[in-house]
Short mmCIF file of C-alpha atoms and ligand atoms in Angstrom, two decimals:
data_model
loop_
_atom_site.label_atom_id
_atom_site.label_comp_id
_atom_site.label_asym_id
_atom_site.label_seq_id
_atom_site.Cartn_x
_atom_site.Cartn_y
_atom_site.Cartn_z
CA MET B 1 32.08 -13.11 9.33
CA THR B 2 32.50 -10.80 6.38
CA GLU B 3 30.25 -7.78 6.45
CA LYS B 4 30.10 -7.21 2.72
CA PHE B 5 28.17 -8.43 -0.30
CA LEU B 6 29.08 -11.17 -2.70
CA TRP B 7 28.29 -9.80 -6.16
CA PHE B 8 27.02 -12.24 -8.79
CA GLU B 9 25.60 -11.22 -12.15
CA GLY B 10 25.20 -7.67 -10.88
CA ILE B 11 23.23 -8.72 -7.79
CA PRO B 12 24.37 -8.44 -4.16
CA PHE B 13 24.18 -11.64 -2.12
CA PRO B 14 25.09 -12.34 1.50
CA SER B 15 28.76 -13.18 1.79
CA VAL B 16 28.37 -16.25 3.98
CA ASP B 17 26.96 -19.58 2.71
CA TYR B 18 26.90 -18.30 -0.91
CA SER B 19 29.50 -18.53 -3.67
CA PRO B 20 29.57 -17.66 -7.38
CA GLU B 21 30.39 -21.29 -8.24
CA LEU B 22 27.43 -22.57 -6.26
CA LEU B 23 25.03 -19.97 -7.66
CA ARG B 24 26.07 -21.03 -11.16
CA GLU B 25 25.75 -24.74 -10.30
CA VAL B 26 22.29 -24.23 -8.78
CA GLN B 27 21.16 -22.45 -11.93
CA GLU B 28 22.65 -24.90 -14.39
CA SER B 29 22.43 -28.28 -12.66
CA PHE B 30 20.00 -28.39 -9.73
CA LEU B 31 17.15 -30.69 -10.65
CA ILE B 32 13.67 -29.48 -9.69
CA LYS B 33 11.21 -32.38 -9.65
CA ASP B 34 7.52 -32.21 -10.59
CA GLU B 35 6.48 -33.10 -7.07
CA ASP B 36 8.53 -30.32 -5.39
CA VAL B 37 6.82 -27.31 -3.85
CA LEU B 38 8.71 -24.02 -4.18
CA LEU B 39 8.26 -21.11 -1.79
CA LEU B 40 9.63 -17.97 -3.43
CA THR B 41 9.97 -14.40 -2.21
CA PHE B 42 12.03 -11.27 -2.25
CA PRO B 43 13.51 -11.12 1.29
CA LYS B 44 11.28 -9.61 3.97
CA SER B 45 8.21 -10.02 1.86
CA GLY B 46 4.92 -10.99 2.42
CA VAL B 47 -1.50 -10.70 -3.57
CA ILE B 48 -3.62 -10.04 -5.24
CA LEU B 49 -6.19 -8.08 -3.36
CA LYS B 50 -9.40 -7.64 -5.22
CA GLU B 51 -12.11 -5.13 -4.32
CA GLU B 52 -14.25 -7.73 -2.55
CA GLN B 53 -11.23 -8.81 -0.53
CA ARG B 54 -10.56 -5.22 0.48
CA GLU B 55 -14.19 -4.90 1.56
CA LYS B 56 -13.86 -8.10 3.57
CA ARG B 57 -10.73 -6.72 5.16
CA ARG B 58 -12.45 -3.49 6.17
CA GLU B 59 -15.20 -5.55 7.82
CA GLU B 60 -12.63 -7.77 9.46
CA GLU B 61 -10.77 -4.77 10.83
CA LYS B 62 -13.94 -3.34 12.29
CA LYS B 63 -14.65 -6.63 14.06
CA ASN B 64 -11.19 -7.53 15.12
CA ASP B 65 -8.38 -5.15 15.78
CA THR B 66 -6.11 -7.67 17.46
CA GLY B 67 -3.06 -7.34 15.26
CA ARG B 68 -3.33 -10.65 13.48
CA PRO B 69 -0.19 -12.00 11.99
CA SER B 70 1.21 -10.90 8.68
CA PHE B 71 3.10 -12.90 6.13
CA GLY B 72 6.81 -13.16 5.46
CA THR B 73 8.83 -15.86 3.78
CA ASN B 74 9.29 -17.68 7.02
CA TRP B 75 5.63 -17.35 7.86
CA LEU B 76 4.82 -19.00 4.55
CA ILE B 77 7.28 -21.82 5.24
CA GLU B 78 5.90 -22.33 8.74
CA THR B 79 2.35 -22.37 7.39
CA VAL B 80 3.08 -24.90 4.65
CA CYS B 81 4.96 -27.14 7.11
CA LEU B 82 1.97 -27.01 9.46
CA ILE B 83 -0.37 -27.85 6.57
CA TYR B 84 1.83 -30.84 5.74
CA SER B 85 1.74 -32.01 9.37
CA LYS B 86 -2.05 -31.42 9.56
CA GLY B 87 -1.66 -28.78 12.23
CA ASP B 88 0.53 -30.94 14.49
CA PRO B 89 3.29 -28.58 15.73
CA LYS B 90 5.83 -31.36 16.51
CA TRP B 91 7.70 -30.92 13.22
CA VAL B 92 7.98 -27.14 13.37
CA GLN B 93 9.08 -27.34 16.99
CA SER B 94 11.82 -29.89 16.41
CA GLU B 95 13.59 -29.04 13.15
CA PRO B 96 15.05 -25.65 12.16
CA ILE B 97 13.04 -23.86 9.51
CA TRP B 98 15.97 -23.80 7.07
CA ASP B 99 16.17 -27.62 7.19
CA ARG B 100 12.43 -28.14 6.70
CA SER B 101 12.36 -26.05 3.54
CA PRO B 102 16.01 -25.48 2.61
CA TRP B 103 17.17 -22.42 0.64
CA VAL B 104 18.39 -23.88 -2.63
CA GLU B 105 20.90 -21.09 -3.25
CA THR B 106 22.79 -21.60 0.03
CA LYS B 107 25.57 -24.15 0.49
CA HIS B 108 23.74 -25.66 3.46
CA GLY B 109 20.41 -25.88 1.66
CA TYR B 110 21.81 -27.16 -1.59
CA GLU B 111 23.61 -30.05 0.11
CA LEU B 112 20.51 -30.98 2.10
CA LEU B 113 18.21 -30.84 -0.91
CA LYS B 114 20.44 -33.05 -3.03
CA GLU B 115 20.05 -35.79 -0.43
CA LYS B 116 16.32 -35.35 0.28
CA GLU B 117 14.04 -38.08 -0.95
CA GLY B 118 10.47 -37.64 -2.08
CA PRO B 119 8.50 -34.42 -2.53
CA ARG B 120 10.55 -31.54 -1.18
CA LEU B 121 9.74 -28.09 0.15
CA ILE B 122 12.27 -25.67 -1.34
CA SER B 123 12.69 -21.98 -0.44
CA SER B 124 14.41 -19.35 -2.51
CA HIS B 125 14.97 -15.61 -2.80
CA LEU B 126 16.56 -15.97 -6.25
CA PRO B 127 15.44 -13.68 -9.03
CA ILE B 128 13.91 -15.58 -11.94
CA GLN B 129 16.93 -15.25 -14.22
CA LEU B 130 19.15 -17.10 -11.72
CA PHE B 131 16.65 -19.81 -10.78
CA PRO B 132 17.42 -23.47 -11.62
CA LYS B 133 16.74 -23.91 -15.34
CA SER B 134 15.18 -27.32 -14.75
CA PHE B 135 12.22 -25.63 -13.06
CA PHE B 136 10.98 -24.14 -16.31
CA LYS B 137 10.41 -27.61 -17.74
CA SER B 138 8.84 -29.01 -14.57
CA LYS B 139 5.34 -29.07 -13.11
CA ALA B 140 6.58 -28.12 -9.63
CA LYS B 141 4.15 -25.87 -7.78
CA VAL B 142 5.24 -22.38 -6.80
CA ILE B 143 3.88 -20.05 -4.17
CA TYR B 144 5.23 -16.54 -4.77
CA LEU B 145 4.70 -14.11 -1.94
CA VAL B 146 4.69 -10.35 -2.38
CA ARG B 147 4.49 -7.52 0.16
CA ASN B 148 4.22 -3.77 -0.01
CA PRO B 149 7.80 -2.83 -0.93
CA ARG B 150 7.72 0.07 1.51
CA ASP B 151 7.25 -2.42 4.36
CA VAL B 152 9.83 -4.74 2.78
CA PHE B 153 12.21 -1.80 2.91
CA VAL B 154 11.60 -1.08 6.61
CA SER B 155 11.73 -4.74 7.62
CA GLY B 156 14.90 -5.25 5.60
CA TYR B 157 16.59 -2.21 7.11
CA PHE B 158 16.14 -3.44 10.67
CA PHE B 159 17.10 -7.01 9.85
CA TRP B 160 20.15 -6.37 7.71
CA LYS B 161 21.59 -3.84 10.08
CA SER B 162 21.77 -6.58 12.71
CA ALA B 163 23.17 -9.23 10.33
CA LYS B 164 26.85 -10.08 10.30
CA PHE B 165 26.95 -11.51 6.76
CA VAL B 166 26.00 -8.56 4.55
CA LYS B 167 27.12 -5.00 4.03
CA ARG B 168 25.20 -3.27 6.78
CA PRO B 169 23.31 -0.03 6.28
CA GLN B 170 24.44 2.79 8.56
CA SER B 171 21.20 4.73 8.37
CA LEU B 172 17.69 4.52 7.05
CA GLU B 173 18.54 7.24 4.51
CA GLN B 174 21.45 5.21 3.21
CA TYR B 175 19.38 2.05 2.97
CA PHE B 176 16.69 3.99 1.08
CA GLU B 177 19.26 4.89 -1.57
CA TRP B 178 20.48 1.31 -1.76
CA PHE B 179 16.92 -0.03 -1.99
CA ILE B 180 15.82 2.22 -4.83
CA GLN B 181 19.01 1.42 -6.71
CA GLY B 182 18.59 -2.32 -6.12
CA ASN B 183 21.80 -2.56 -4.11
CA VAL B 184 20.33 -4.68 -1.30
CA PRO B 185 20.48 -8.45 -0.78
CA PHE B 186 19.00 -10.21 -3.84
CA GLY B 187 18.90 -7.00 -5.84
CA SER B 188 16.04 -4.84 -6.98
CA TRP B 189 12.60 -5.54 -5.51
CA PHE B 190 11.09 -4.18 -8.73
CA ASP B 191 13.09 -6.53 -10.96
CA HIS B 192 12.37 -9.51 -8.71
CA ILE B 193 8.62 -8.93 -8.85
CA ARG B 194 8.57 -8.12 -12.57
CA GLY B 195 10.55 -11.24 -13.34
CA TRP B 196 8.45 -13.67 -11.34
CA MET B 197 5.12 -12.01 -12.20
CA SER B 198 5.68 -13.12 -15.78
CA MET B 199 4.67 -16.57 -14.50
CA ARG B 200 1.47 -15.40 -12.79
CA ASP B 201 -0.99 -16.95 -15.26
CA LYS B 202 0.49 -20.44 -15.08
CA GLU B 203 -1.63 -22.96 -13.24
CA ASN B 204 1.28 -24.19 -11.11
CA PHE B 205 1.92 -20.62 -9.86
CA LEU B 206 0.07 -19.07 -6.92
CA VAL B 207 0.64 -15.43 -5.99
CA LEU B 208 -0.13 -14.46 -2.41
CA SER B 209 0.60 -11.44 -0.31
CA TYR B 210 1.57 -10.66 3.21
CA GLU B 211 -1.36 -8.25 3.32
CA GLU B 212 -3.94 -10.82 2.21
CA MET B 213 -2.64 -13.27 4.74
CA LYS B 214 -2.87 -10.73 7.51
CA TRP B 215 -6.35 -9.55 6.71
CA ASP B 216 -7.83 -12.97 6.08
CA THR B 217 -5.48 -15.63 7.33
CA ARG B 218 -8.01 -18.45 7.32
CA SER B 219 -9.05 -17.95 3.70
CA THR B 220 -5.45 -17.66 2.61
CA VAL B 221 -4.47 -20.89 4.35
CA GLU B 222 -7.49 -22.55 2.71
CA LYS B 223 -6.32 -21.23 -0.64
CA ILE B 224 -2.86 -22.70 -0.06
CA CYS B 225 -4.42 -26.05 0.90
CA GLN B 226 -6.49 -26.07 -2.26
CA PHE B 227 -3.49 -25.19 -4.41
CA LEU B 228 -1.39 -27.95 -2.83
CA GLY B 229 -4.21 -30.49 -2.91
CA LYS B 230 -4.25 -30.85 0.87
CA LYS B 231 -7.44 -31.38 2.83
CA LEU B 232 -7.61 -30.35 6.48
CA GLU B 233 -10.29 -31.13 9.01
CA PRO B 234 -11.66 -28.02 10.78
CA GLU B 235 -9.69 -28.72 13.96
CA GLU B 236 -6.51 -29.28 11.94
CA LEU B 237 -7.00 -25.94 10.21
CA ASN B 238 -7.55 -24.27 13.59
CA SER B 239 -4.29 -25.74 14.79
CA VAL B 240 -2.43 -24.42 11.72
CA LEU B 241 -3.85 -20.97 12.48
CA LYS B 242 -2.89 -21.17 16.11
CA ASN B 243 0.66 -22.37 15.50
CA ASN B 244 1.52 -20.01 12.65
CA SER B 245 0.49 -16.92 14.61
CA PHE B 246 3.08 -14.19 15.12
CA GLN B 247 3.22 -14.80 18.86
CA VAL B 248 3.62 -18.58 18.71
CA MET B 249 6.19 -18.37 15.94
CA LYS B 250 8.11 -15.67 17.75
CA GLU B 251 8.51 -18.07 20.66
CA ASN B 252 9.51 -21.05 18.51
CA ASN B 253 13.29 -21.24 18.55
CA MET B 254 13.21 -23.48 15.48
CA SER B 255 11.59 -20.68 13.47
CA ASN B 256 12.49 -17.32 15.01
CA PHE B 257 16.18 -17.25 13.96
CA SER B 258 17.34 -17.13 17.60
CA LEU B 259 19.68 -20.03 16.72
CA LEU B 260 21.58 -17.59 14.48
CA LYS B 261 22.34 -15.12 17.25
CA GLY B 262 26.02 -14.72 18.02
CA GLN B 263 27.62 -16.07 14.88
CA TYR B 264 25.29 -14.59 12.26
CA LEU B 265 23.09 -12.05 14.01
CA GLU B 266 23.60 -9.42 16.70
CA GLU B 267 21.86 -10.14 19.97
CA ASN B 268 19.21 -7.56 19.11
CA GLY B 269 18.60 -9.12 15.67
CA LEU B 270 14.97 -10.12 15.21
CA LEU B 271 13.26 -11.98 12.39
CA LEU B 272 9.81 -11.48 13.91
CA ARG B 273 10.02 -7.77 14.57
CA LYS B 274 6.48 -6.29 14.39
CA GLY B 275 4.52 -8.33 11.92
CA VAL B 276 2.22 -5.52 10.81
CA THR B 277 1.30 -3.85 7.55
CA GLY B 278 1.87 -0.19 6.87
CA ASP B 279 4.77 0.26 9.31
CA TRP B 280 6.52 2.25 6.56
CA LYS B 281 4.32 5.23 7.47
CA ASN B 282 6.28 5.50 10.71
CA TYR B 283 9.58 5.80 8.86
CA PHE B 284 9.24 7.43 5.43
CA THR B 285 9.65 11.17 5.09
CA VAL B 286 7.18 12.92 2.78
CA ALA B 287 9.99 13.33 0.24
CA GLN B 288 10.90 9.63 0.38
CA ALA B 289 7.25 8.64 -0.03
CA GLU B 290 7.03 10.82 -3.15
CA ILE B 291 10.25 9.47 -4.63
CA PHE B 292 9.06 5.93 -3.97
CA ASP B 293 5.61 6.51 -5.52
CA LYS B 294 7.17 7.96 -8.64
CA LEU B 295 9.62 5.10 -8.98
CA PHE B 296 6.85 2.58 -8.43
CA GLN B 297 4.79 4.16 -11.20
CA GLU B 298 7.73 4.17 -13.58
CA LYS B 299 8.77 0.61 -12.93
CA MET B 300 5.42 -1.12 -12.53
CA ALA B 301 3.08 0.91 -14.75
CA ASP B 302 2.64 -1.84 -17.33
CA LEU B 303 1.61 -4.50 -14.80
CA PRO B 304 -2.04 -4.82 -13.69
CA GLN B 305 -2.27 -2.47 -10.74
CA GLU B 306 -4.68 -4.73 -8.84
CA LEU B 307 -1.64 -6.91 -8.20
CA PHE B 308 -0.41 -4.21 -5.87
CA ALA B 309 -3.47 -3.22 -3.89
CA TRP B 310 -1.98 -3.16 -0.42
CA GLU B 311 -3.13 0.17 0.92
S1 LIG F 1 13.67 -13.34 5.31
O1 LIG F 1 14.72 -13.41 6.31
O2 LIG F 1 14.00 -12.43 4.24
O3 LIG F 1 13.33 -14.62 4.77
O4 LIG F 1 12.46 -12.67 6.11
P1 LIG F 1 10.91 -12.86 5.84
O5 LIG F 1 10.46 -14.05 6.61
O6 LIG F 1 10.60 -12.79 4.39
O7 LIG F 1 10.29 -11.54 6.44
C1 LIG F 1 10.33 -11.20 7.79
C2 LIG F 1 9.10 -10.37 8.05
O8 LIG F 1 8.00 -11.29 8.12
C3 LIG F 1 7.37 -11.13 9.39
N1 LIG F 1 6.91 -12.42 9.89
C4 LIG F 1 5.71 -12.58 10.36
N2 LIG F 1 4.69 -11.72 10.45
C5 LIG F 1 3.58 -12.19 11.01
N3 LIG F 1 3.42 -13.45 11.46
C6 LIG F 1 4.40 -14.33 11.40
N4 LIG F 1 4.20 -15.57 11.88
C7 LIG F 1 5.62 -13.92 10.81
N5 LIG F 1 6.80 -14.50 10.57
C8 LIG F 1 7.58 -13.57 10.02
C9 LIG F 1 8.46 -10.60 10.30
O9 LIG F 1 7.89 -10.02 11.45
C10 LIG F 1 9.16 -9.63 9.37
O10 LIG F 1 8.40 -8.42 9.17
P2 LIG F 1 8.60 -7.12 10.07
O11 LIG F 1 7.80 -6.06 9.36
O12 LIG F 1 10.05 -6.83 10.10
O13 LIG F 1 8.04 -7.44 11.42
#
């Protein structure tokens, strides 16, 4: 394992399963088909939260303080797989998550996807400028998931420091510097979001958030079903909700990254760490919170602020 980054077009990538040649080939030659479904995120991410949704959330929290699950890339993949299997968990329990919805930018995923027949689920952390060019002429549906970047930062710190295929942060302070400079895997969170948000008004583009999913999982799954044109019976929907929960997914070896321990991850490496929103408050200093707020204002001021209503 090489604990460093692979730099491509000014962006740091993991050093294992990625190469400059492949990243270029994916961008120039990979063919996205109209029937594909693309699940896109900045790593460790989790929408658009309107006032009525916030109100609903407050009511929900009053009723139910049970720590319902919150959304990350892999939660989205698991959820879509369960929607495709109508809530039957056999598929998610028998095939690794990275084979069910392969990462197009990895060697493993790229090879698998080239061979896959029919409508494909495709995952990616690529920023928009490196995404396969064929997508921009296709009708493929995209679900783009966002999460409070402060929580993305904390989640990323704990994950990457246990990973054997990236330059590992030595401290939270160091990772904070890297994060605000965009020197973390897949680059700047701000640039990633700004790039992909330019697509937000297209009808084949659905923006969701980790926060929305946590506060109203059922409605969010229903929204995904509607977007994908999938109809679930009530008991099928209940089974999706049961099997995509934090606890069930944490115990599913096909989804919890335990298969990566040893070669790629330290024994203490966890994909499903806490699964909550607002954990950043346990880690940011007052000074860091101020620096982050200022940077957020500078970088995102021209985007509609209701896109980022996660507090
Ligand atoms: S990756 O490796 O970048 O693709 O990671 P990603 O899946 O985007 O993000 C990992 C965070 O998502 C949380 N997660 C979940 N939360 C709730 N429920 C479920 N089912 C779930 N699956 C993944 C995971 O716990 C990570 O967040 P933190 O804050 O670290 O717990």
